Amino acid sequence: KHLFNFRRMWKSAVLLTAVVALVPLLFMAGVDYNVSQNAIESDIHYQTARLVSNTRRSISFFLSERKSALNFIDKDNTYRALSDPQRLAVLLDNLKKGFGGFTDLGVIDVNGLQHTYVGPYALAGVNYSGQDWFQDLKESGVHISEVFLGFRQKAHLVVAVKHDLPDGQFYVLRASIDTEKFNDLLGEVEVSGQGDLFLVNRDGALQTPSRFFGNALQRVPLDVPAFAEKTRVIETRMQTEPLIVGYAYIQETPFILMAVKKKSELMRPWNETRGKL
């Protein structure tokens, strides 16, 4: 009777067939699920890293171009010529026409006194000897500042080059860069995932306006990422919102470029596909 229990044999056959058919199917579905999710996340990281790297090159080129222009003017003119306000005004006009973004130009002596200045502000006679940037410039020879207010009480950044004289003295050629020109570099970049692209300094203060975190000089509610020589992409959270953050330290500047994207927005197509899968 046991050997010829066809109902039991039928149930066993159906169960065994179902197990043999469905277990590999479920296993492969699970593998495909994980592989697909990892591939999408990897692609998001790659796209973020590429965005940050390309933008970093643009910013580096923008600053290097203006630093090189300032170096050329310094090498092509004597100290006496640069100390002539009329000659300095001609040079500033050429910089504006050739490169754009320059707002003023000044010559500072070894004691930190700006004895010659051309520009929209009354800054001739201002003494910078007590400024940190002036002290750093004595050692480095070139200075690119953070965005700051300064004596004019308007956000700007400064590029300065040092010229050593034969008698052991030196002078500094200093130019201010319009932040609007600087901000346009980032404002024209489209960021996916309801993203944001901005510069911060080493203290986390915004150097350019941010879509979500405020205007320049305000502090972002995110930790300053650890130093890295190359572009990096990390995942973090702001309150309950998961974020993907790409960042890069811009060499020879105090700037950190950050791209912040909402992971939930980037993963939305995958979440829709996941339900179907």
Short mmCIF file of C-alpha atoms in Angstrom, two decimals:
data_model
loop_
_atom_site.label_atom_id
_atom_site.label_comp_id
_atom_site.label_asym_id
_atom_site.label_seq_id
_atom_site.Cartn_x
_atom_site.Cartn_y
_atom_site.Cartn_z
CA LYS A 1 0.00 0.00 0.00
CA HIS A 2 2.83 2.37 0.79
CA LEU A 3 4.63 1.65 -2.48
CA PHE A 4 1.55 2.39 -4.55
CA ASN A 5 0.42 5.63 -2.78
CA PHE A 6 0.17 7.55 -6.02
CA ARG A 7 -1.18 10.74 -4.40
CA ARG A 8 1.86 10.90 -2.15
CA MET A 9 4.16 10.16 -5.07
CA TRP A 10 2.45 12.86 -7.12
CA LYS A 11 2.86 15.44 -4.34
CA SER A 12 6.52 14.49 -3.88
CA ALA A 13 7.16 14.76 -7.61
CA VAL A 14 5.47 18.16 -7.83
CA LEU A 15 7.36 19.42 -4.76
CA LEU A 16 10.69 18.12 -6.00
CA THR A 17 10.14 19.58 -9.47
CA ALA A 18 9.14 22.96 -7.97
CA VAL A 19 12.23 23.02 -5.75
CA VAL A 20 14.55 22.09 -8.61
CA ALA A 21 13.00 24.76 -10.85
CA LEU A 22 12.46 27.62 -8.40
CA VAL A 23 15.55 27.51 -6.16
CA PRO A 24 18.01 28.25 -9.00
CA LEU A 25 15.60 30.86 -10.35
CA LEU A 26 15.36 32.63 -6.99
CA PHE A 27 19.11 32.34 -6.49
CA MET A 28 19.85 33.92 -9.87
CA ALA A 29 17.22 36.60 -9.26
CA GLY A 30 18.95 37.47 -5.99
CA VAL A 31 22.35 37.56 -7.66
CA ASP A 32 21.00 39.73 -10.48
CA TYR A 33 19.38 42.03 -7.94
CA ASN A 34 22.64 42.62 -6.09
CA VAL A 35 24.73 42.91 -9.24
CA SER A 36 22.31 45.41 -10.78
CA GLN A 37 22.17 47.54 -7.64
CA ASN A 38 25.95 47.55 -7.26
CA ALA A 39 26.38 48.41 -10.93
CA ILE A 40 23.99 51.37 -10.65
CA GLU A 41 25.68 52.64 -7.48
CA SER A 42 29.11 52.26 -9.09
CA ASP A 43 27.93 54.21 -12.12
CA ILE A 44 26.59 56.98 -9.87
CA HIS A 45 29.95 57.18 -8.08
CA TYR A 46 31.78 57.24 -11.41
CA GLN A 47 29.59 60.01 -12.84
CA THR A 48 30.03 62.05 -9.66
CA ALA A 49 33.81 61.60 -9.70
CA ARG A 50 33.99 62.60 -13.37
CA LEU A 51 31.87 65.72 -12.73
CA VAL A 52 34.13 66.79 -9.85
CA SER A 53 37.34 66.07 -11.77
CA ASN A 54 36.26 68.03 -14.84
CA THR A 55 35.06 70.98 -12.78
CA ARG A 56 38.26 70.96 -10.74
CA ARG A 57 40.28 71.26 -13.95
CA SER A 58 38.19 74.24 -15.03
CA ILE A 59 38.70 76.02 -11.72
CA SER A 60 42.42 75.22 -11.64
CA PHE A 61 42.79 76.54 -15.19
CA PHE A 62 40.85 79.71 -14.35
CA LEU A 63 43.12 80.49 -11.40
CA SER A 64 46.35 79.39 -13.08
CA GLU A 65 45.56 81.52 -16.12
CA ARG A 66 45.18 84.64 -13.99
CA LYS A 67 48.23 83.81 -11.89
CA SER A 68 50.29 83.41 -15.07
CA ALA A 69 48.98 86.72 -16.43
CA LEU A 70 50.03 88.44 -13.22
CA ASN A 71 53.46 86.78 -13.40
CA PHE A 72 53.89 87.94 -16.99
CA ILE A 73 53.06 91.53 -16.09
CA ASP A 74 55.49 91.38 -13.19
CA LYS A 75 58.31 90.02 -15.39
CA ASP A 76 57.57 92.40 -18.28
CA ASN A 77 57.57 95.61 -16.22
CA THR A 78 60.06 97.18 -13.86
CA TYR A 79 59.22 98.12 -10.31
CA ARG A 80 59.37 101.76 -11.32
CA ALA A 81 56.90 101.20 -14.17
CA LEU A 82 54.48 99.31 -11.92
CA SER A 83 54.68 102.11 -9.37
CA ASP A 84 53.28 104.54 -11.98
CA PRO A 85 49.47 104.72 -11.52
CA GLN A 86 48.91 105.49 -15.21
CA ARG A 87 50.95 102.49 -16.34
CA LEU A 88 49.22 100.27 -13.78
CA ALA A 89 45.81 101.47 -15.03
CA VAL A 90 46.73 100.48 -18.60
CA LEU A 91 47.81 97.03 -17.40
CA LEU A 92 44.56 96.55 -15.46
CA ASP A 93 42.54 97.53 -18.52
CA ASN A 94 44.46 94.98 -20.62
CA LEU A 95 43.80 92.28 -18.03
CA LYS A 96 40.08 93.04 -18.05
CA LYS A 97 39.91 92.90 -21.83
CA GLY A 98 42.15 89.86 -22.22
CA PHE A 99 41.00 87.65 -19.36
CA GLY A 100 38.08 89.20 -17.49
CA GLY A 101 37.41 88.90 -13.80
CA PHE A 102 40.06 91.38 -12.63
CA THR A 103 38.69 94.30 -10.57
CA ASP A 104 41.81 96.10 -9.31
CA LEU A 105 45.60 95.99 -9.24
CA GLY A 106 48.05 97.14 -6.58
CA VAL A 107 51.75 97.22 -5.77
CA ILE A 108 52.81 96.56 -2.17
CA ASP A 109 56.28 97.23 -0.80
CA VAL A 110 58.37 95.12 1.57
CA ASN A 111 56.71 96.74 4.58
CA GLY A 112 53.21 95.74 3.45
CA LEU A 113 52.22 99.25 2.30
CA GLN A 114 50.15 99.41 -0.88
CA HIS A 115 51.69 102.56 -2.35
CA THR A 116 50.17 102.23 -5.84
CA TYR A 117 46.60 101.13 -6.52
CA VAL A 118 44.14 101.32 -9.42
CA GLY A 119 40.56 100.19 -9.06
CA PRO A 120 37.11 101.19 -7.82
CA TYR A 121 38.08 101.48 -4.13
CA ALA A 122 40.24 103.90 -2.16
CA LEU A 123 42.85 101.36 -1.08
CA ALA A 124 46.04 103.28 -1.78
CA GLY A 125 48.00 103.57 1.46
CA VAL A 126 46.46 100.47 3.06
CA ASN A 127 48.97 98.46 5.09
CA TYR A 128 48.79 94.66 4.76
CA SER A 129 51.79 93.82 6.93
CA GLY A 130 49.56 92.36 9.63
CA GLN A 131 47.58 90.18 7.23
CA ASP A 132 48.23 86.42 7.28
CA TRP A 133 48.33 86.22 3.49
CA PHE A 134 51.16 88.76 3.36
CA GLN A 135 53.22 86.79 5.86
CA ASP A 136 52.62 83.55 3.95
CA LEU A 137 53.55 85.22 0.68
CA LYS A 138 57.03 86.00 2.01
CA GLU A 139 57.73 82.26 2.10
CA SER A 140 55.69 80.85 -0.79
CA GLY A 141 56.14 83.64 -3.36
CA VAL A 142 52.59 83.14 -4.72
CA HIS A 143 49.28 83.50 -2.92
CA ILE A 144 45.71 82.64 -3.88
CA SER A 145 43.37 83.68 -1.12
CA GLU A 146 40.07 82.41 0.16
CA VAL A 147 36.96 84.42 -0.61
CA PHE A 148 36.77 87.15 2.03
CA LEU A 149 35.40 90.64 2.67
CA GLY A 150 38.58 92.54 3.53
CA PHE A 151 38.79 96.33 3.73
CA ARG A 152 36.21 96.81 0.99
CA GLN A 153 33.54 94.72 2.79
CA LYS A 154 32.67 92.88 -0.38
CA ALA A 155 33.33 89.21 -1.14
CA HIS A 156 36.35 88.73 -3.41
CA LEU A 157 39.50 86.68 -3.76
CA VAL A 158 43.08 87.77 -4.31
CA VAL A 159 45.97 86.55 -6.44
CA ALA A 160 49.38 87.94 -5.47
CA VAL A 161 52.92 87.29 -6.70
CA LYS A 162 56.17 88.25 -5.01
CA HIS A 163 59.12 89.77 -6.90
CA ASP A 164 62.54 89.62 -5.27
CA LEU A 165 64.84 92.60 -5.82
CA PRO A 166 68.65 92.41 -6.11
CA ASP A 167 69.20 94.26 -2.82
CA GLY A 168 67.35 91.59 -0.84
CA GLN A 169 64.09 93.57 -0.77
CA PHE A 170 60.91 92.61 -2.58
CA TYR A 171 57.58 93.93 -3.74
CA VAL A 172 54.20 92.30 -4.33
CA LEU A 173 51.89 92.64 -7.30
CA ARG A 174 48.36 91.99 -6.08
CA ALA A 175 45.11 91.65 -8.05
CA SER A 176 41.52 91.09 -6.95
CA ILE A 177 39.29 88.67 -8.84
CA ASP A 178 35.57 89.25 -9.24
CA THR A 179 33.68 86.45 -7.51
CA GLU A 180 30.80 86.69 -9.98
CA LYS A 181 33.10 85.55 -12.77
CA PHE A 182 34.34 82.84 -10.45
CA ASN A 183 30.83 81.75 -9.48
CA ASP A 184 29.76 81.43 -13.12
CA LEU A 185 32.14 78.49 -13.51
CA LEU A 186 30.02 76.46 -11.12
CA GLY A 187 26.63 77.98 -11.86
CA GLU A 188 26.70 76.72 -15.44
CA VAL A 189 27.30 73.09 -14.43
CA GLU A 190 24.23 70.84 -14.30
CA VAL A 191 24.20 68.39 -11.38
CA SER A 192 21.88 65.37 -11.38
CA GLY A 193 19.99 64.03 -8.38
CA GLN A 194 18.84 67.46 -7.20
CA GLY A 195 22.54 68.07 -6.67
CA ASP A 196 24.64 70.99 -5.58
CA LEU A 197 28.14 72.04 -6.63
CA PHE A 198 30.19 74.53 -4.62
CA LEU A 199 33.55 75.42 -3.12
CA VAL A 200 34.40 75.48 0.58
CA ASN A 201 37.57 76.35 2.45
CA ARG A 202 39.36 74.10 4.93
CA ASP A 203 37.01 75.32 7.70
CA GLY A 204 33.85 74.42 5.78
CA ALA A 205 32.86 78.01 4.90
CA LEU A 206 31.25 78.42 1.49
CA GLN A 207 33.39 80.19 -1.10
CA THR A 208 30.68 80.22 -3.76
CA PRO A 209 26.88 80.33 -3.43
CA SER A 210 25.19 77.00 -2.79
CA ARG A 211 21.79 75.85 -3.97
CA PHE A 212 20.84 74.35 -0.61
CA PHE A 213 23.33 75.65 1.95
CA GLY A 214 23.28 79.43 1.51
CA ASN A 215 25.53 82.18 0.21
CA ALA A 216 29.27 82.60 0.25
CA LEU A 217 30.99 82.74 3.65
CA GLN A 218 28.19 80.75 5.36
CA ARG A 219 29.14 77.39 6.86
CA VAL A 220 27.83 74.18 5.31
CA PRO A 221 26.16 71.64 7.67
CA LEU A 222 28.51 68.90 6.44
CA ASP A 223 31.86 67.69 7.70
CA VAL A 224 34.91 68.86 5.80
CA PRO A 225 36.10 65.75 3.91
CA ALA A 226 39.52 64.32 4.68
CA PHE A 227 42.42 65.40 2.48
CA ALA A 228 42.97 63.36 -0.66
CA GLU A 229 45.33 63.98 -3.55
CA LYS A 230 42.79 62.72 -6.06
CA THR A 231 39.04 63.00 -6.50
CA ARG A 232 37.06 60.90 -4.04
CA VAL A 233 33.39 59.94 -3.66
CA ILE A 234 31.89 59.10 -0.27
CA GLU A 235 28.43 58.43 1.13
CA THR A 236 27.13 60.27 4.17
CA ARG A 237 23.90 61.52 5.72
CA MET A 238 22.43 64.89 6.53
CA GLN A 239 19.81 64.18 9.19
CA THR A 240 17.86 61.31 7.55
CA GLU A 241 18.77 62.13 3.94
CA PRO A 242 21.41 59.83 2.41
CA LEU A 243 23.89 61.80 0.31
CA ILE A 244 26.58 61.03 -2.22
CA VAL A 245 29.45 63.52 -1.92
CA GLY A 246 32.23 63.88 -4.46
CA TYR A 247 35.10 66.17 -3.57
CA ALA A 248 38.57 67.26 -4.65
CA TYR A 249 41.20 69.45 -3.05
CA ILE A 250 42.39 72.05 -5.58
CA GLN A 251 46.16 72.22 -5.47
CA GLU A 252 47.92 75.46 -4.47
CA THR A 253 44.62 76.95 -3.32
CA PRO A 254 42.60 76.89 -0.09
CA PHE A 255 39.57 75.50 -1.95
CA ILE A 256 37.77 72.17 -1.78
CA LEU A 257 35.32 71.42 -4.58
CA MET A 258 32.26 69.48 -3.41
CA ALA A 259 29.39 67.93 -5.36
CA VAL A 260 26.48 66.84 -3.15
CA LYS A 261 23.70 64.67 -4.57
CA LYS A 262 20.61 63.09 -3.03
CA LYS A 263 21.00 59.34 -3.29
CA SER A 264 17.25 58.74 -3.16
CA GLU A 265 16.78 60.79 -6.33
CA LEU A 266 19.61 59.04 -8.13
CA MET A 267 18.31 55.60 -7.17
CA ARG A 268 14.68 56.31 -8.07
CA PRO A 269 14.80 54.55 -11.48
CA TRP A 270 16.34 51.50 -9.81
CA ASN A 271 13.70 51.50 -7.07
CA GLU A 272 10.99 51.46 -9.72
CA THR A 273 12.65 48.59 -11.55
CA ARG A 274 13.22 46.70 -8.31
CA GLY A 275 9.49 46.33 -7.73
CA LYS A 276 9.04 44.77 -11.16
CA LEU A 277 11.97 42.44 -10.59
#
